mmCIF file of C-alpha atoms in Angstrom:
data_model
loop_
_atom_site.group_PDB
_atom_site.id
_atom_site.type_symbol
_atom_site.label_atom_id
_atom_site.label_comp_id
_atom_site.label_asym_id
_atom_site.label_seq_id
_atom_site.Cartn_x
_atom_site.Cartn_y
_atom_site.Cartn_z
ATOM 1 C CA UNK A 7 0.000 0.000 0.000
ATOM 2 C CA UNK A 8 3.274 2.645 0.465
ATOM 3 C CA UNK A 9 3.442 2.147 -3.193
ATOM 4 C CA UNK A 10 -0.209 3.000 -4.179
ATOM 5 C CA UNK A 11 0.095 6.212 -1.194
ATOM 6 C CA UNK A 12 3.132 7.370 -2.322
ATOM 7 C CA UNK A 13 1.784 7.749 -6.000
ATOM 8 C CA UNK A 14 -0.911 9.688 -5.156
ATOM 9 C CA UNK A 15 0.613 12.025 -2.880
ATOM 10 C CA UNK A 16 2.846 12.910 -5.923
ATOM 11 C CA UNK A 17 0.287 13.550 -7.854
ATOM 12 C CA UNK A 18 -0.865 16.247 -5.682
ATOM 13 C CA UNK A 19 -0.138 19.774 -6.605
ATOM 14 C CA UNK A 20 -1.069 23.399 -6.591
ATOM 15 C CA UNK A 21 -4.139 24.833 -9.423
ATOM 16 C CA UNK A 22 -5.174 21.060 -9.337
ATOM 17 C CA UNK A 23 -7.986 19.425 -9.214
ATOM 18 C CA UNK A 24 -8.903 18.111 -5.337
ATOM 19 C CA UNK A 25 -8.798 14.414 -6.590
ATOM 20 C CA UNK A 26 -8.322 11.244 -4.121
ATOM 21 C CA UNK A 27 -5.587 12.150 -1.899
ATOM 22 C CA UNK A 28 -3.111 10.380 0.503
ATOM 23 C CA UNK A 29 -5.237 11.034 3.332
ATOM 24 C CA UNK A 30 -8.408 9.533 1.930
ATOM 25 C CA UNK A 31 -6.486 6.415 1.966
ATOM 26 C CA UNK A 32 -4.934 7.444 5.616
ATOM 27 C CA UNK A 33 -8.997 8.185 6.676
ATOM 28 C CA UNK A 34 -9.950 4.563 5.574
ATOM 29 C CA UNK A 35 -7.306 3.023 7.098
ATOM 30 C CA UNK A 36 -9.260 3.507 10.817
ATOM 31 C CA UNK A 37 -10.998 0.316 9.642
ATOM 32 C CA UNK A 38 -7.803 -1.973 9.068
ATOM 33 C CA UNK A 39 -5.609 -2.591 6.458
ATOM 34 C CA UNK A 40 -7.508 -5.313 4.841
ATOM 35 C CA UNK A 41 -10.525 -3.748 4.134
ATOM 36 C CA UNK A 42 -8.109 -0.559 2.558
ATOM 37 C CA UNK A 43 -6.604 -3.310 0.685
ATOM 38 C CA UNK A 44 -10.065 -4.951 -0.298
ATOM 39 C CA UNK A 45 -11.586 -0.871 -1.318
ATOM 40 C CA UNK A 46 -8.744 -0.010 -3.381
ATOM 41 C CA UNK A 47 -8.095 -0.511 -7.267
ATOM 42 C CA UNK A 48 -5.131 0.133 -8.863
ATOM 43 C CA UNK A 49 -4.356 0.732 -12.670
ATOM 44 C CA UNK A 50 -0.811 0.498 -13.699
ATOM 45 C CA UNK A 51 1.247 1.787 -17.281
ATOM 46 C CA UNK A 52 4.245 -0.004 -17.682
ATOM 47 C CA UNK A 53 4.484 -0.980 -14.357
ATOM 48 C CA UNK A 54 3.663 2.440 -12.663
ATOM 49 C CA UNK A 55 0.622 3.169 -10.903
ATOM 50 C CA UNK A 56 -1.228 5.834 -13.331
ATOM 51 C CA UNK A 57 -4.646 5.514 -11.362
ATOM 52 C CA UNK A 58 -6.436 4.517 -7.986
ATOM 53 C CA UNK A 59 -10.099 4.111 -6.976
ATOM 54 C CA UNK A 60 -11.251 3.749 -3.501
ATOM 55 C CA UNK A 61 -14.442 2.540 -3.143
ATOM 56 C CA UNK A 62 -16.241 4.040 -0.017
ATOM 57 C CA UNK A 63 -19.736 3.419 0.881
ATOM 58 C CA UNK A 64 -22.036 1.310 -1.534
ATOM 59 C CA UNK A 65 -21.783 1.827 -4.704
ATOM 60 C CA UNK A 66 -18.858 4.929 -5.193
ATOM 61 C CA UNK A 67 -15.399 4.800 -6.252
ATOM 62 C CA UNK A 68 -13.262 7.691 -5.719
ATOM 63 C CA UNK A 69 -10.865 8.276 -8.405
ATOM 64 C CA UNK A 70 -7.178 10.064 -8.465
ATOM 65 C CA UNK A 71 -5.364 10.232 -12.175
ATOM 66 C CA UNK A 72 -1.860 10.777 -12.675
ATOM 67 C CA UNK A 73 -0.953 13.801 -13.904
ATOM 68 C CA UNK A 74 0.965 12.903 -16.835
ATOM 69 C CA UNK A 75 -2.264 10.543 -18.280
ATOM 70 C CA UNK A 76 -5.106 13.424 -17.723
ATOM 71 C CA UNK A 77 -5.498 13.846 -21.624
ATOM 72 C CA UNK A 78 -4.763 9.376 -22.104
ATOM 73 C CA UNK A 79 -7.788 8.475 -24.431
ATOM 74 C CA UNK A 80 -6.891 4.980 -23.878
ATOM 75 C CA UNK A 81 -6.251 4.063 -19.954
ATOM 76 C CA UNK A 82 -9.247 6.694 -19.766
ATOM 77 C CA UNK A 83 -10.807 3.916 -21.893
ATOM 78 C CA UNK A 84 -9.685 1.317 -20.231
ATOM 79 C CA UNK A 85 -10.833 2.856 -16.869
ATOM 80 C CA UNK A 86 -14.687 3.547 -18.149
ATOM 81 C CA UNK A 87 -14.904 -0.108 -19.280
ATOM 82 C CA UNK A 88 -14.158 -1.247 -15.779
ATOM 83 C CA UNK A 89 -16.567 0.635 -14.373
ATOM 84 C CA UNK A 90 -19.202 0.214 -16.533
ATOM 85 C CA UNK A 91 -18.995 -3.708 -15.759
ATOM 86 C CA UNK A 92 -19.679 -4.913 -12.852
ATOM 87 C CA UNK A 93 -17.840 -8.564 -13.967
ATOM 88 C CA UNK A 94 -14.977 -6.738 -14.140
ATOM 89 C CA UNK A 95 -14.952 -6.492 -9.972
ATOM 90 C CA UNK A 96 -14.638 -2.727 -9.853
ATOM 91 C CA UNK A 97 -18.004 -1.243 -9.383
ATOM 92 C CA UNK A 98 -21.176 -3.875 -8.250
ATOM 93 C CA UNK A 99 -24.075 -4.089 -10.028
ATOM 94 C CA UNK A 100 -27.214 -1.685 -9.143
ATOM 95 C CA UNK A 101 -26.398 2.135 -8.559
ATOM 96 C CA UNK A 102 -23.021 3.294 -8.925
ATOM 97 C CA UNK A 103 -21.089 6.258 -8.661
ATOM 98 C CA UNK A 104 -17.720 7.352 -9.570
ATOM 99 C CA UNK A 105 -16.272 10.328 -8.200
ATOM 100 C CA UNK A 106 -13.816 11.422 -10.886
ATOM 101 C CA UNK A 107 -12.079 15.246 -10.591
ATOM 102 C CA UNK A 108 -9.253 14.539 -12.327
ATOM 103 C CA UNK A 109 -8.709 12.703 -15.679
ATOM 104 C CA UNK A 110 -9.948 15.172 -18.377
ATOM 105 C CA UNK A 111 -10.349 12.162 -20.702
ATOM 106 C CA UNK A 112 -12.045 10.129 -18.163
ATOM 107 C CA UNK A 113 -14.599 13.097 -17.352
ATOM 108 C CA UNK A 114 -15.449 13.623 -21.314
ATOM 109 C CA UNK A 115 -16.063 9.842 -21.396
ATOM 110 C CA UNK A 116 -18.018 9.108 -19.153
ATOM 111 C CA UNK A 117 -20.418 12.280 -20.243
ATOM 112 C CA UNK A 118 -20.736 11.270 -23.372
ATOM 113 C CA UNK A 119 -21.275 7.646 -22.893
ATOM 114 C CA UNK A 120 -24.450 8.971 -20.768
ATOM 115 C CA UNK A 121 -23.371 9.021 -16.997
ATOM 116 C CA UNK A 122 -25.345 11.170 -15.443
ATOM 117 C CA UNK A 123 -24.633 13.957 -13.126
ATOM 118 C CA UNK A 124 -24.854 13.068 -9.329
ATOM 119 C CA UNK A 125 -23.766 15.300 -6.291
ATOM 120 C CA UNK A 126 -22.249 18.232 -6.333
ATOM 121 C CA UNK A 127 -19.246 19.141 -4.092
ATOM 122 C CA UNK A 128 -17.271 22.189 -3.825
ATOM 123 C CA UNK A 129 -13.477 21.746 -3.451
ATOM 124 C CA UNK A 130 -11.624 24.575 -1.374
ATOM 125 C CA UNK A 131 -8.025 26.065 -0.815
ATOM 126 C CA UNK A 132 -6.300 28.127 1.131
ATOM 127 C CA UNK A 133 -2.517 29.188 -0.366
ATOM 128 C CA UNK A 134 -0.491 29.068 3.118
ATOM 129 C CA UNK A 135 2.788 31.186 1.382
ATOM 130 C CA UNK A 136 1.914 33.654 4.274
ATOM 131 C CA UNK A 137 1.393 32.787 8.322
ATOM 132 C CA UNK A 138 -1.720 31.936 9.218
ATOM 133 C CA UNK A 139 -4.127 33.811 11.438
ATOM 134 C CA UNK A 140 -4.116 32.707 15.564
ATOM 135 C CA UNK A 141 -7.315 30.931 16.248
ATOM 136 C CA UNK A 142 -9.224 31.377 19.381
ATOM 137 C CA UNK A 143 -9.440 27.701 20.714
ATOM 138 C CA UNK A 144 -6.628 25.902 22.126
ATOM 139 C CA UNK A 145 -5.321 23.020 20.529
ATOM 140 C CA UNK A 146 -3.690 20.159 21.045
ATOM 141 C CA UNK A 147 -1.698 17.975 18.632
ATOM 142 C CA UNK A 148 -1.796 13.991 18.176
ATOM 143 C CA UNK A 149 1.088 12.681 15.878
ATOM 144 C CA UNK A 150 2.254 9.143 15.350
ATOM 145 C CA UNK A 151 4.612 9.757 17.770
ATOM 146 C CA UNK A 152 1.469 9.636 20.278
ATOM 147 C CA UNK A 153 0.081 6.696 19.144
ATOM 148 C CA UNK A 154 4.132 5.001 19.370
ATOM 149 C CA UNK A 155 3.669 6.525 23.054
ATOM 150 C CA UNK A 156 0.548 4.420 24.012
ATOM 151 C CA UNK A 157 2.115 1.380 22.378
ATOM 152 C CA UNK A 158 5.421 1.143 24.153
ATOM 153 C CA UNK A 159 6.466 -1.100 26.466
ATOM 154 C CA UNK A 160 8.577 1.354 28.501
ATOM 155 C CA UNK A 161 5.339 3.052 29.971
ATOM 156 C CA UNK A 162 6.721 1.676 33.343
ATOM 157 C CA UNK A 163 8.451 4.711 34.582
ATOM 158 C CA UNK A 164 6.833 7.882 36.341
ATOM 159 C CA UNK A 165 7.047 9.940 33.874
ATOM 160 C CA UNK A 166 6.230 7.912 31.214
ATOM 161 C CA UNK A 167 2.947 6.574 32.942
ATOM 162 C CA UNK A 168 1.894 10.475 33.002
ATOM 163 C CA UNK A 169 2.280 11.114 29.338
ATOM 164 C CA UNK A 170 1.190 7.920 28.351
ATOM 165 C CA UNK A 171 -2.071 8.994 30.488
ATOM 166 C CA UNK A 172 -2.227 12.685 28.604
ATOM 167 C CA UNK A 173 -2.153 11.179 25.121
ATOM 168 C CA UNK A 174 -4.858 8.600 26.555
ATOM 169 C CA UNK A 175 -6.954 11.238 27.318
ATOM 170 C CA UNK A 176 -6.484 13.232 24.090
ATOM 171 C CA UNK A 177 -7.595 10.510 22.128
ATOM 172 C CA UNK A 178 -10.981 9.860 24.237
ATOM 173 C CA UNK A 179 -11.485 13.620 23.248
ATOM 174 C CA UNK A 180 -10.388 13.339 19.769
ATOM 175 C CA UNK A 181 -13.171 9.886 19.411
ATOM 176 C CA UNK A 182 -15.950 12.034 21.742
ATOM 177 C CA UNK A 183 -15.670 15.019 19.178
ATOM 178 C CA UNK A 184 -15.398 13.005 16.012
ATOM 179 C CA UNK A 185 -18.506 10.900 17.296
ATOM 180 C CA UNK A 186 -20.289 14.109 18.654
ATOM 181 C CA UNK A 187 -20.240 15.901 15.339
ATOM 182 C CA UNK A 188 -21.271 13.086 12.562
ATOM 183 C CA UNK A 189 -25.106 11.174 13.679
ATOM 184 C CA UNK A 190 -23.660 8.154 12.021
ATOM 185 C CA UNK A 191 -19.736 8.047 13.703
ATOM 186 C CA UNK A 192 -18.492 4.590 14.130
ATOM 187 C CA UNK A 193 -14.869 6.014 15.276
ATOM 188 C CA UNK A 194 -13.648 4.238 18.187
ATOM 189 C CA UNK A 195 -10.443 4.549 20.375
ATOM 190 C CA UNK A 196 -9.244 1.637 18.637
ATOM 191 C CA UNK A 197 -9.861 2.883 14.781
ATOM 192 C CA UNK A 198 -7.433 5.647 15.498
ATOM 193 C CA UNK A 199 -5.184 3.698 16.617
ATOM 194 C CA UNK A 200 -5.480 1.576 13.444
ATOM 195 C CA UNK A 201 -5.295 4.829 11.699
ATOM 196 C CA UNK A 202 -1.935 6.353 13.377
ATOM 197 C CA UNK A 203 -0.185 3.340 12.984
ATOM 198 C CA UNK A 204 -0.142 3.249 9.303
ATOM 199 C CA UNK A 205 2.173 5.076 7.239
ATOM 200 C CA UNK A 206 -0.439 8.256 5.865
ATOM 201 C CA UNK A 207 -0.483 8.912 9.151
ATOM 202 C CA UNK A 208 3.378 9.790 9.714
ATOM 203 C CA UNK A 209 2.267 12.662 7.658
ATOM 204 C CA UNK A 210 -0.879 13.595 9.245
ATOM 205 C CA UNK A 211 -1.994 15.250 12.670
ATOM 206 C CA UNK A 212 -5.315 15.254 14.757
ATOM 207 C CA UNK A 213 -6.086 18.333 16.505
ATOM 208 C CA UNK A 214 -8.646 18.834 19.083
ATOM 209 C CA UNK A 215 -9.414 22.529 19.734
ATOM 210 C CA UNK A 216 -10.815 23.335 23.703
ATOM 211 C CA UNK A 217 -12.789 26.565 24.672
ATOM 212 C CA UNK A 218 -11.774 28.300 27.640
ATOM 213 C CA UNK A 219 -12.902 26.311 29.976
ATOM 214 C CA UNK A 220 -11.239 23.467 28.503
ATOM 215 C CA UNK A 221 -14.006 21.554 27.158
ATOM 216 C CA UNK A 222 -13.066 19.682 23.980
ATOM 217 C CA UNK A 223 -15.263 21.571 20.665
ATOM 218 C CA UNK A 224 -13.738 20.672 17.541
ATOM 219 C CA UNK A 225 -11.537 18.389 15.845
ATOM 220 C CA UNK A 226 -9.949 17.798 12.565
ATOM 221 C CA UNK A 227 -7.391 15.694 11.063
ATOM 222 C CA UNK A 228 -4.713 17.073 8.620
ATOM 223 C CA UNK A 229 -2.845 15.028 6.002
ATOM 224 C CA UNK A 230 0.536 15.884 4.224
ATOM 225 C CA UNK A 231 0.941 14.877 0.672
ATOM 226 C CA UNK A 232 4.627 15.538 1.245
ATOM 227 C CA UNK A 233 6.989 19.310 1.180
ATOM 228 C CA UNK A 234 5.430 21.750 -1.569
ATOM 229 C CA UNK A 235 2.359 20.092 -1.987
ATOM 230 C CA UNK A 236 -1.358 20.543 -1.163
ATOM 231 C CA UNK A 237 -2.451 18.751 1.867
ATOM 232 C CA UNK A 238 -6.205 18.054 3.119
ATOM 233 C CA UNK A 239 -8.143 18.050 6.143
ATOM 234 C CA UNK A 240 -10.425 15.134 6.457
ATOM 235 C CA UNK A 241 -11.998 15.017 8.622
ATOM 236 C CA UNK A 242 -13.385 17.988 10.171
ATOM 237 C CA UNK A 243 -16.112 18.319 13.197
ATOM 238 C CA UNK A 244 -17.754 20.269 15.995
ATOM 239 C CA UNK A 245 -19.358 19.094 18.885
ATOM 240 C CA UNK A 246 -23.363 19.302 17.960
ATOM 241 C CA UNK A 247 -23.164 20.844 21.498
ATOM 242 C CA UNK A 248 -21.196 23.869 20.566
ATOM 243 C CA UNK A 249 -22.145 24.765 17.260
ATOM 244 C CA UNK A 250 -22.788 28.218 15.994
ATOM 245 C CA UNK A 251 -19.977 30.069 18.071
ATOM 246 C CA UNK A 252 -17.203 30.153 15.132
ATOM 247 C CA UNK A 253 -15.252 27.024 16.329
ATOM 248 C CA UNK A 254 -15.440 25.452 12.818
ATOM 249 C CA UNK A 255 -13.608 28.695 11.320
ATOM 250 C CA UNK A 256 -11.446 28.314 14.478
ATOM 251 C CA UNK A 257 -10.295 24.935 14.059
ATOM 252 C CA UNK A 258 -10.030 25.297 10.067
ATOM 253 C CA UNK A 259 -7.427 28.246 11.064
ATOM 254 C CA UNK A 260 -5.383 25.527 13.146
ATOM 255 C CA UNK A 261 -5.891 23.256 10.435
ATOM 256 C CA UNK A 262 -4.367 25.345 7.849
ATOM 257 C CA UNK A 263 -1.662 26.638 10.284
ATOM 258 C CA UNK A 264 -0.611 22.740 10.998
ATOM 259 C CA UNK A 265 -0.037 22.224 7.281
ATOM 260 C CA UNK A 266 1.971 25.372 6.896
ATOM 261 C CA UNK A 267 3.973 24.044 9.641
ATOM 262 C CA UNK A 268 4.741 20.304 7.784
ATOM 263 C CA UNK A 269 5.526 22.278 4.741
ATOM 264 C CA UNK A 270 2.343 21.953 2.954
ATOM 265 C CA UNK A 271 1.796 24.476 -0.023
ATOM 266 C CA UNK A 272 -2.110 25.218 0.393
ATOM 267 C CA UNK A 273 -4.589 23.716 2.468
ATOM 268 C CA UNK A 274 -7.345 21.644 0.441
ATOM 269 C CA UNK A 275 -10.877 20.323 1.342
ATOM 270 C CA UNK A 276 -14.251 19.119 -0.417
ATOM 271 C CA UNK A 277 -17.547 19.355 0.609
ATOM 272 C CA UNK A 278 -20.522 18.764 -0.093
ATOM 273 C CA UNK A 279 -22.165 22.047 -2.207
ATOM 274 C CA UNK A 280 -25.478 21.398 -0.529
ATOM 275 C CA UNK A 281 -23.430 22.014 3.132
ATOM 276 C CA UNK A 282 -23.565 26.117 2.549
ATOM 277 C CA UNK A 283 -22.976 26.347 6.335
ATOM 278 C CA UNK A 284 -20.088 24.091 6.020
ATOM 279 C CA UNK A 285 -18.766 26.447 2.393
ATOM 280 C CA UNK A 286 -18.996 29.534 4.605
ATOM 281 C CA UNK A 287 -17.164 28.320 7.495
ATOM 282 C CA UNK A 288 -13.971 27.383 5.140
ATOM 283 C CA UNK A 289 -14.572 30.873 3.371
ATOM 284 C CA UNK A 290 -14.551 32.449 6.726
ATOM 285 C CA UNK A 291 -11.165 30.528 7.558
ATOM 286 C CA UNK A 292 -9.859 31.894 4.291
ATOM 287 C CA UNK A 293 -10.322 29.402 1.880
ATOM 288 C CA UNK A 294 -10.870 30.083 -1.860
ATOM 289 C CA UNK A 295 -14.434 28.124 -2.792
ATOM 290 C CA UNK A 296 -13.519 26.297 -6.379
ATOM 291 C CA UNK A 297 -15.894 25.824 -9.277
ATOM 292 C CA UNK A 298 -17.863 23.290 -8.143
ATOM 293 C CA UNK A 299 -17.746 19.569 -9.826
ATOM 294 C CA UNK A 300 -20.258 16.721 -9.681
ATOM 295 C CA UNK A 301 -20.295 12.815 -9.439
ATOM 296 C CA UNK A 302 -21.302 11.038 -12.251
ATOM 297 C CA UNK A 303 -23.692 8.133 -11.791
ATOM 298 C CA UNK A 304 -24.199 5.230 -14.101
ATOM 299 C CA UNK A 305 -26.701 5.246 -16.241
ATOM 300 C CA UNK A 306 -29.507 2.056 -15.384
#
């Protein structure tokens, strides 16, 4: 799977489209590696990866193209004839949906072999050349370091028993936040550990943002695709108890400052255009709202 992550984060980069990134795969990874390695489909040229699909939820793949094939007529070929058979193991039969930003060739394909439009999303970036803005929350930081913490054997000694009980407790607020914020959260203590153990995640952070008096609000992870490149925040929440007092632009700010700092060039996200609360709060936080792009859905 370093293989298939590592190809994608280089095919990040800046004025792109916000196609399948390395921390999509990182985010899926909470449920183990072999149901990653059962989601995702891989294309290869010559050996090289050119394109990966992971399929999440019933019935969607979500698609990242190389670069250097955008304009292929034939892999994008090649790529709507898998998906448009469900013998071929890629899609099942019944609805399906691909979600396909990238790939110019792919897009005109499968438009005019009659897939339909399906949602729209918006995708959103912030340039981070320039500092970023202080936020009013404060926020803590979980790296894989943290998780390596909790997992040691050496926990024995004083002081290692006390921050081995701080990162405990930062993770029961970063899974009381996530779960707090999305009706249909399955995220457990043990999925992030899943999650920070695998390699995305020596790229990635999870912050948890507290109000003053140090009740736990908001949360977000952030993914680096590497130095120079775009990296994404997925997810992002606030607790359904503290809504509507600006923590979402707060914790987007931290966000966006935690990529800075791992050397990210911009700060990317997608959501869903119907979410216009969830447009404005990245807008507020400085992010530039992209022409928005749809799904396409195959025709019955």
């Amino acid at each position: 799977m370093t293989e298939v992550t590592d190809a994608v984060a280089s095919w990040q980069h800046d004025g792109g489209p916000v196609q399948l990134h390395p921390g999509d795969l990182g985010w899926a990874w909470r449920l183990g590696g072999p149901d990653l390695a059962r989601d995702v489909r891989v294309w290869r040229d010559d050996g090289q990866v050119v394109a990966v699909g992971l399929v999440d939820g019933d019935g969607l793949i979500r698609m990242g193209v190389a670069p250097s094939v955008d304009e292929d007529e034939q892999l994008a070929s090649r790529l709507l004839a898998d998906l448009s058979d469900p013998a071929r193991g890629v899609l099942p039969t019944g609805n399906a949906c691909v979600e396909a930003r990238a790939g110019s060739a792919l897009r005109g394909l499968l438009t005019a072999r009659g897939w339909l439009e399906d949602e729209s999303w918006t995708p959103l970036s912030r340039d981070l050349t320039d500092a970023v803005e202080a936020c009013e929350l404060r926020v803590e930081v979980g790296s894989a370091h943290d998780a390596a913490t909790l997992a040691s054997d050496h926990a024995s000694e004083h002081e290692s028993d006390r921050e081995s009980d701080r990162v405990s407790d930062w993770v029961s607020d970063r899974v009381e936040v996530q779960r707090a914020s999305f009706e249909t959260s399955t995220f457990t203590g043990s999925r992030w550990h899943l999650m920070a153990a695998a390699s995305p995640y020596k790229r990635a952070r999870c912050l948890v943002g507290y109000d003053r008096d140090g009740t736990a609000v908001a949360t977000v992870t952030v993914w680096s695709a590497g130095p120079g490149r775009p990296g994404l925040l997925e997810p992002l929440g606030v607790h359904r108890d503290h809504r509507g007092r600006r923590y979402g632009t707060a914790i987007s700010l931290a966000a966006a400052a935690a990529l800075r700092e791992m050397g990210a060039s911009s700060a990317t996200v997608c959501t869903p255009s119907s979410n216009v609360v969830g447009v404005a709060t990245y807008v507020s936080a400085g992010f530039r709202a992209l022409p928005a792009v749809t799904d396409f859905r195959r025709p019955s």
